[in-house]
GROMACS .gro file of C-alpha atoms in nm:
model
  348
    1UNK     CA    1   6.985  17.602  19.005
    2UNK     CA    2   6.698  17.385  18.882
    3UNK     CA    3   6.666  17.146  18.595
    4UNK     CA    4   6.628  17.321  18.260
    5UNK     CA    5   6.406  17.037  18.134
    6UNK     CA    6   6.087  16.907  18.295
    7UNK     CA    7   6.099  16.533  18.239
    8UNK     CA    8   5.855  16.274  18.374
    9UNK     CA    9   6.029  16.074  18.640
   10UNK     CA   10   6.339  16.294  18.630
   11UNK     CA   11   6.505  16.284  18.975
   12UNK     CA   12   6.630  16.643  18.947
   13UNK     CA   13   6.309  16.826  18.855
   14UNK     CA   14   6.253  17.150  19.050
   15UNK     CA   15   6.560  17.121  19.274
   16UNK     CA   16   6.933  17.164  19.249
   17UNK     CA   17   7.117  16.889  19.066
   18UNK     CA   18   7.335  16.673  19.286
   19UNK     CA   19   7.620  16.440  19.205
   20UNK     CA   20   7.407  16.135  19.287
   21UNK     CA   21   7.146  16.262  19.038
   22UNK     CA   22   7.403  16.267  18.759
   23UNK     CA   23   7.521  15.921  18.853
   24UNK     CA   24   7.161  15.790  18.844
   25UNK     CA   25   7.092  15.946  18.504
   26UNK     CA   26   7.414  15.806  18.360
   27UNK     CA   27   7.364  15.464  18.513
   28UNK     CA   28   7.697  15.469  18.695
   29UNK     CA   29   7.811  15.482  19.055
   30UNK     CA   30   7.857  15.811  19.237
   31UNK     CA   31   8.233  15.752  19.256
   32UNK     CA   32   8.249  15.695  18.878
   33UNK     CA   33   8.055  16.016  18.815
   34UNK     CA   34   8.291  16.206  19.045
   35UNK     CA   35   8.598  16.064  18.873
   36UNK     CA   36   8.452  16.146  18.531
   37UNK     CA   37   8.393  16.508  18.628
   38UNK     CA   38   8.754  16.528  18.745
   39UNK     CA   39   8.879  16.385  18.413
   40UNK     CA   40   9.023  16.076  18.579
   41UNK     CA   41   9.206  15.838  18.342
   42UNK     CA   42   9.024  15.555  18.522
   43UNK     CA   43   8.701  15.650  18.339
   44UNK     CA   44   8.669  15.597  17.964
   45UNK     CA   45   8.610  15.891  17.731
   46UNK     CA   46   8.256  15.787  17.633
   47UNK     CA   47   8.141  15.785  17.997
   48UNK     CA   48   8.306  16.122  18.062
   49UNK     CA   49   8.133  16.276  17.762
   50UNK     CA   50   7.796  16.137  17.872
   51UNK     CA   51   7.830  16.271  18.226
   52UNK     CA   52   7.949  16.613  18.106
   53UNK     CA   53   7.655  16.626  17.865
   54UNK     CA   54   7.411  16.545  18.143
   55UNK     CA   55   7.577  16.797  18.374
   56UNK     CA   56   7.535  17.067  18.109
   57UNK     CA   57   7.171  16.980  18.043
   58UNK     CA   58   7.083  16.983  18.413
   59UNK     CA   59   7.283  17.292  18.510
   60UNK     CA   60   7.520  17.104  18.736
   61UNK     CA   61   7.816  17.334  18.830
   62UNK     CA   62   8.067  17.111  18.657
   63UNK     CA   63   8.282  17.350  18.453
   64UNK     CA   64   8.546  17.390  18.720
   65UNK     CA   65   8.609  17.016  18.689
   66UNK     CA   66   8.642  17.016  18.312
   67UNK     CA   67   8.984  16.969  18.152
   68UNK     CA   68   9.131  17.280  17.988
   69UNK     CA   69   9.065  17.136  17.642
   70UNK     CA   70   8.890  16.846  17.468
   71UNK     CA   71   8.976  16.506  17.607
   72UNK     CA   72   9.240  16.301  17.431
   73UNK     CA   73   9.502  16.577  17.413
   74UNK     CA   74   9.847  16.512  17.556
   75UNK     CA   75   9.847  16.854  17.718
   76UNK     CA   76   9.719  17.210  17.705
   77UNK     CA   77   9.908  17.535  17.642
   78UNK     CA   78   9.761  17.872  17.736
   79UNK     CA   79   9.840  18.182  17.528
   80UNK     CA   80   9.848  18.511  17.719
   81UNK     CA   81   9.916  18.848  17.553
   82UNK     CA   82  10.040  19.132  17.775
   83UNK     CA   83   9.910  19.473  17.672
   84UNK     CA   84  10.170  19.651  17.455
   85UNK     CA   85  10.338  19.962  17.589
   86UNK     CA   86  10.163  20.291  17.534
   87UNK     CA   87   9.896  20.164  17.296
   88UNK     CA   88   9.598  19.935  17.262
   89UNK     CA   89   9.696  19.580  17.178
   90UNK     CA   90   9.518  19.428  16.879
   91UNK     CA   91   9.489  19.055  16.830
   92UNK     CA   92   9.440  19.123  16.458
   93UNK     CA   93   9.800  19.243  16.418
   94UNK     CA   94   9.935  19.045  16.118
   95UNK     CA   95  10.261  18.942  16.282
   96UNK     CA   96  10.081  18.832  16.598
   97UNK     CA   97   9.857  18.608  16.387
   98UNK     CA   98  10.161  18.459  16.211
   99UNK     CA   99  10.328  18.392  16.545
  100UNK     CA  100  10.010  18.241  16.687
  101UNK     CA  101   9.987  18.014  16.383
  102UNK     CA  102  10.345  17.900  16.443
  103UNK     CA  103  10.265  17.812  16.804
  104UNK     CA  104   9.941  17.641  16.700
  105UNK     CA  105  10.109  17.418  16.443
  106UNK     CA  106  10.381  17.322  16.691
  107UNK     CA  107  10.121  17.242  16.957
  108UNK     CA  108   9.929  17.028  16.710
  109UNK     CA  109  10.244  16.831  16.630
  110UNK     CA  110  10.274  16.754  17.002
  111UNK     CA  111   9.901  16.663  17.034
  112UNK     CA  112   9.843  16.964  17.258
  113UNK     CA  113   9.542  17.193  17.276
  114UNK     CA  114   9.584  17.568  17.262
  115UNK     CA  115   9.377  17.798  17.486
  116UNK     CA  116   9.362  18.172  17.417
  117UNK     CA  117   9.326  18.375  17.737
  118UNK     CA  118   9.127  18.698  17.762
  119UNK     CA  119   9.376  18.823  18.023
  120UNK     CA  120   9.607  19.114  17.931
  121UNK     CA  121   9.849  19.135  18.227
  122UNK     CA  122  10.008  19.468  18.316
  123UNK     CA  123  10.179  19.387  18.649
  124UNK     CA  124  10.346  19.108  18.845
  125UNK     CA  125  10.016  19.044  19.024
  126UNK     CA  126   9.842  19.002  18.689
  127UNK     CA  127  10.112  18.761  18.568
  128UNK     CA  128  10.093  18.563  18.891
  129UNK     CA  129   9.716  18.538  18.864
  130UNK     CA  130   9.743  18.421  18.502
  131UNK     CA  131   9.980  18.143  18.611
  132UNK     CA  132   9.810  18.027  18.929
  133UNK     CA  133   9.457  18.022  18.787
  134UNK     CA  134   9.547  17.851  18.460
  135UNK     CA  135   9.466  17.483  18.429
  136UNK     CA  136   9.702  17.448  18.133
  137UNK     CA  137  10.032  17.261  18.150
  138UNK     CA  138  10.215  17.584  18.077
  139UNK     CA  139  10.176  17.940  17.951
  140UNK     CA  140  10.329  18.119  17.651
  141UNK     CA  141  10.333  18.498  17.690
  142UNK     CA  142  10.336  18.660  17.347
  143UNK     CA  143  10.519  18.982  17.431
  144UNK     CA  144  10.710  19.140  17.719
  145UNK     CA  145  10.566  19.491  17.733
  146UNK     CA  146  10.704  19.652  18.054
  147UNK     CA  147  10.703  19.322  18.242
  148UNK     CA  148  11.068  19.212  18.220
  149UNK     CA  149  11.130  19.255  18.594
  150UNK     CA  150  10.798  19.090  18.676
  151UNK     CA  151  10.889  18.789  18.459
  152UNK     CA  152  11.224  18.764  18.639
  153UNK     CA  153  11.042  18.768  18.972
  154UNK     CA  154  10.792  18.506  18.861
  155UNK     CA  155  11.069  18.275  18.736
  156UNK     CA  156  11.191  18.243  19.097
  157UNK     CA  157  10.881  18.043  19.193
  158UNK     CA  158  10.724  17.910  18.872
  159UNK     CA  159  10.903  17.800  18.555
  160UNK     CA  160  10.599  17.684  18.358
  161UNK     CA  161  10.615  17.970  18.111
  162UNK     CA  162  10.801  18.095  17.805
  163UNK     CA  163  10.803  18.451  17.671
  164UNK     CA  164  10.820  18.573  17.313
  165UNK     CA  165  11.045  18.877  17.317
  166UNK     CA  166  11.390  19.026  17.361
  167UNK     CA  167  11.670  18.894  17.580
  168UNK     CA  168  11.834  19.108  17.851
  169UNK     CA  169  12.165  19.059  18.037
  170UNK     CA  170  11.996  19.013  18.377
  171UNK     CA  171  11.726  18.779  18.249
  172UNK     CA  172  11.638  18.468  18.451
  173UNK     CA  173  11.332  18.350  18.254
  174UNK     CA  174  11.327  18.179  17.915
  175UNK     CA  175  11.251  18.397  17.614
  176UNK     CA  176  11.245  18.314  17.246
  177UNK     CA  177  11.279  18.591  16.991
  178UNK     CA  178  11.441  18.702  16.672
  179UNK     CA  179  11.786  18.856  16.650
  180UNK     CA  180  11.648  19.207  16.631
  181UNK     CA  181  11.984  19.381  16.653
  182UNK     CA  182  12.121  19.188  16.355
  183UNK     CA  183  11.799  19.250  16.163
  184UNK     CA  184  11.809  19.626  16.217
  185UNK     CA  185  12.177  19.632  16.129
  186UNK     CA  186  12.131  19.433  15.811
  187UNK     CA  187  11.841  19.644  15.684
  188UNK     CA  188  12.033  19.967  15.742
  189UNK     CA  189  12.357  19.840  15.586
  190UNK     CA  190  12.168  19.730  15.278
  191UNK     CA  191  12.032  20.080  15.226
  192UNK     CA  192  12.378  20.227  15.288
  193UNK     CA  193  12.527  19.997  15.023
  194UNK     CA  194  12.264  20.124  14.781
  195UNK     CA  195  12.406  20.472  14.832
  196UNK     CA  196  12.144  20.600  15.075
  197UNK     CA  197  12.297  20.851  15.315
  198UNK     CA  198  11.999  21.001  15.501
  199UNK     CA  199  11.830  20.695  15.647
  200UNK     CA  200  11.533  20.730  15.881
  201UNK     CA  201  11.452  20.488  16.162
  202UNK     CA  202  11.072  20.480  16.190
  203UNK     CA  203  10.920  20.313  16.495
  204UNK     CA  204  10.829  20.317  16.863
  205UNK     CA  205  11.144  20.291  17.075
  206UNK     CA  206  10.970  20.178  17.395
  207UNK     CA  207  10.902  19.809  17.314
  208UNK     CA  208  11.216  19.600  17.380
  209UNK     CA  209  11.225  19.445  17.032
  210UNK     CA  210  11.192  19.778  16.851
  211UNK     CA  211  11.458  19.924  17.081
  212UNK     CA  212  11.697  19.649  16.971
  213UNK     CA  213  11.615  19.706  16.602
  214UNK     CA  214  11.702  20.070  16.656
  215UNK     CA  215  12.031  19.966  16.818
  216UNK     CA  216  12.117  19.765  16.506
  217UNK     CA  217  12.031  20.071  16.294
  218UNK     CA  218  12.271  20.290  16.496
  219UNK     CA  219  12.550  20.029  16.476
  220UNK     CA  220  12.509  20.004  16.099
  221UNK     CA  221  12.522  20.381  16.047
  222UNK     CA  222  12.840  20.398  16.253
  223UNK     CA  223  13.009  20.115  16.064
  224UNK     CA  224  12.909  20.272  15.730
  225UNK     CA  225  13.058  20.606  15.831
  226UNK     CA  226  12.720  20.780  15.838
  227UNK     CA  227  12.628  21.008  16.126
  228UNK     CA  228  12.334  20.944  16.357
  229UNK     CA  229  12.098  21.238  16.308
  230UNK     CA  230  11.830  21.271  16.582
  231UNK     CA  231  11.599  21.431  16.325
  232UNK     CA  232  11.594  21.099  16.139
  233UNK     CA  233  11.480  20.894  16.438
  234UNK     CA  234  11.104  20.927  16.408
  235UNK     CA  235  10.842  20.791  16.646
  236UNK     CA  236  10.558  20.580  16.505
  237UNK     CA  237  10.333  20.321  16.670
  238UNK     CA  238  10.288  19.979  16.512
  239UNK     CA  239   9.998  20.102  16.298
  240UNK     CA  240   9.967  20.210  15.936
  241UNK     CA  241   9.797  20.541  16.022
  242UNK     CA  242  10.057  20.638  16.283
  243UNK     CA  243  10.347  20.571  16.045
  244UNK     CA  244  10.176  20.756  15.760
  245UNK     CA  245  10.123  21.062  15.979
  246UNK     CA  246  10.485  21.056  16.098
  247UNK     CA  247  10.626  21.047  15.744
  248UNK     CA  248  10.379  21.316  15.634
  249UNK     CA  249  10.515  21.536  15.914
  250UNK     CA  250  10.875  21.463  15.814
  251UNK     CA  251  10.803  21.568  15.456
  252UNK     CA  252  10.616  21.884  15.558
  253UNK     CA  253  10.905  21.992  15.781
  254UNK     CA  254  11.140  21.963  15.486
  255UNK     CA  255  11.375  21.712  15.652
  256UNK     CA  256  11.583  21.552  15.373
  257UNK     CA  257  11.596  21.170  15.367
  258UNK     CA  258  11.643  20.898  15.107
  259UNK     CA  259  11.584  20.575  15.301
  260UNK     CA  260  11.360  20.441  15.578
  261UNK     CA  261  11.422  20.144  15.807
  262UNK     CA  262  11.092  20.053  15.970
  263UNK     CA  263  11.035  19.867  16.298
  264UNK     CA  264  10.754  19.659  16.140
  265UNK     CA  265  10.585  19.589  15.809
  266UNK     CA  266  10.271  19.777  15.918
  267UNK     CA  267  10.488  20.083  15.980
  268UNK     CA  268  10.658  20.035  15.642
  269UNK     CA  269  10.322  20.016  15.464
  270UNK     CA  270  10.220  20.347  15.622
  271UNK     CA  271  10.553  20.502  15.520
  272UNK     CA  272  10.510  20.393  15.158
  273UNK     CA  273  10.155  20.532  15.150
  274UNK     CA  274  10.275  20.870  15.276
  275UNK     CA  275  10.561  20.882  15.024
  276UNK     CA  276  10.337  20.796  14.729
  277UNK     CA  277  10.073  21.048  14.838
  278UNK     CA  278  10.347  21.313  14.848
  279UNK     CA  279  10.442  21.230  14.488
  280UNK     CA  280  10.770  21.061  14.577
  281UNK     CA  281  10.894  20.751  14.400
  282UNK     CA  282  10.960  20.429  14.593
  283UNK     CA  283  11.240  20.324  14.562
  284UNK     CA  284  11.352  20.597  14.320
  285UNK     CA  285  11.345  20.882  14.571
  286UNK     CA  286  11.325  20.685  14.894
  287UNK     CA  287  11.403  20.319  14.967
  288UNK     CA  288  11.197  20.146  15.237
  289UNK     CA  289  11.257  19.826  15.436
  290UNK     CA  290  11.010  19.675  15.683
  291UNK     CA  291  11.045  19.411  15.954
  292UNK     CA  292  10.840  19.087  15.997
  293UNK     CA  293  10.770  18.960  15.642
  294UNK     CA  294  10.397  18.922  15.706
  295UNK     CA  295  10.195  18.788  15.409
  296UNK     CA  296  10.074  19.122  15.276
  297UNK     CA  297  10.432  19.248  15.236
  298UNK     CA  298  10.487  19.050  14.916
  299UNK     CA  299  10.152  19.156  14.769
  300UNK     CA  300  10.169  19.529  14.838
  301UNK     CA  301  10.250  19.762  14.548
  302UNK     CA  302  10.536  19.816  14.534
  303UNK     CA  303  10.618  19.484  14.703
  304UNK     CA  304  10.780  19.545  15.040
  305UNK     CA  305  11.141  19.465  15.115
  306UNK     CA  306  11.164  19.341  15.473
  307UNK     CA  307  11.346  19.150  15.744
  308UNK     CA  308  11.190  18.805  15.784
  309UNK     CA  309  11.125  18.641  16.118
  310UNK     CA  310  11.082  18.262  16.122
  311UNK     CA  311  10.750  18.227  16.306
  312UNK     CA  312  10.729  17.851  16.240
  313UNK     CA  313  11.064  17.793  16.411
  314UNK     CA  314  10.964  18.034  16.688
  315UNK     CA  315  10.649  17.834  16.755
  316UNK     CA  316  10.836  17.504  16.767
  317UNK     CA  317  11.096  17.644  17.006
  318UNK     CA  318  10.845  17.795  17.246
  319UNK     CA  319  10.635  17.480  17.262
  320UNK     CA  320  10.944  17.263  17.301
  321UNK     CA  321  11.086  17.480  17.581
  322UNK     CA  322  10.753  17.467  17.761
  323UNK     CA  323  10.690  17.094  17.731
  324UNK     CA  324  11.048  16.969  17.759
  325UNK     CA  325  11.140  17.192  18.052
  326UNK     CA  326  11.426  16.989  18.197
  327UNK     CA  327  11.799  17.048  18.170
  328UNK     CA  328  11.998  17.360  18.094
  329UNK     CA  329  11.917  17.383  17.725
  330UNK     CA  330  11.541  17.356  17.781
  331UNK     CA  331  11.536  17.669  17.999
  332UNK     CA  332  11.787  17.871  17.800
  333UNK     CA  333  11.674  18.170  17.595
  334UNK     CA  334  11.742  18.155  17.223
  335UNK     CA  335  11.758  18.401  16.934
  336UNK     CA  336  11.627  18.309  16.589
  337UNK     CA  337  11.826  18.438  16.287
  338UNK     CA  338  11.659  18.697  16.065
  339UNK     CA  339  11.681  18.722  15.688
  340UNK     CA  340  11.675  19.016  15.446
  341UNK     CA  341  11.405  18.979  15.179
  342UNK     CA  342  11.472  19.220  14.890
  343UNK     CA  343  11.167  19.325  14.691
  344UNK     CA  344  11.058  19.637  14.506
  345UNK     CA  345  11.068  19.904  14.779
  346UNK     CA  346  11.447  19.913  14.795
  347UNK     CA  347  11.586  19.708  14.502
  348UNK     CA  348  11.943  19.592  14.479
   0.00000   0.00000   0.00000
């Protein structure tokens, strides 16, 4: 590369910029310039900033030397989001944004920078590449997708990561997640106590967390003396349109139901839209409960009853596990309690 500016007397005009050129421009020794580019604590911040500025202006290939975030931070955490199963992952998902905010606030409390990766791993090789090429102090994977076995394999050689997601009996890596089984159970039991007898589970059963919410639904039906009807277990992706179409189909087929437990608030919003479009009253004819307690749930009309997940606590736990990774407790997976929030879509 050549200098992007033609300056009288500039030592780097019309040839590639060298380390000694940067040192001359900054008025420091070559060793100081080298240490500054490598973010050495032996060089003060003002000198580092000057040398990085000069390197940028003169097209010096310095970026591989840069720290992962602005100088002065105690550490850097990378956020990586595996691609969800069977669908396109969207960073605009409301619950994802709430969870990201929880991690961000926790990182700020620890004086850490947060770096959002463009990588969407789908295999062990992808996970390994995300870990070995990251310059961050650790990685938080927001989601498990189909990568449970790959995470187990990676934990054998590298423990600098934490996963948001479900916990499995054979798990060797650290995951933080909500008590999805208890949440699904509590939502279903609440509808049963309201006298609902034909309760739908609406959601995608492939993702581990949704699978556990469904397990709680089945346990609740059994304990309430209600049968598990396969016709009432209805597939829907984590999207409003998918859920709306699924409930539309249920109504057109004439399947009787009087309650819906949804795997997410987005799914619940789609269910309510379909019910209202079909002329059904919510909660008069059908009670609906979501899962997540994202901000729009309290402002929808009718306001959405839901199972709340504590994203602030989740963020603090993930950051703490990552940064304080010593001892048994630091590496142990933990479940966060869920809470039933009763609003207008189910009453009682």
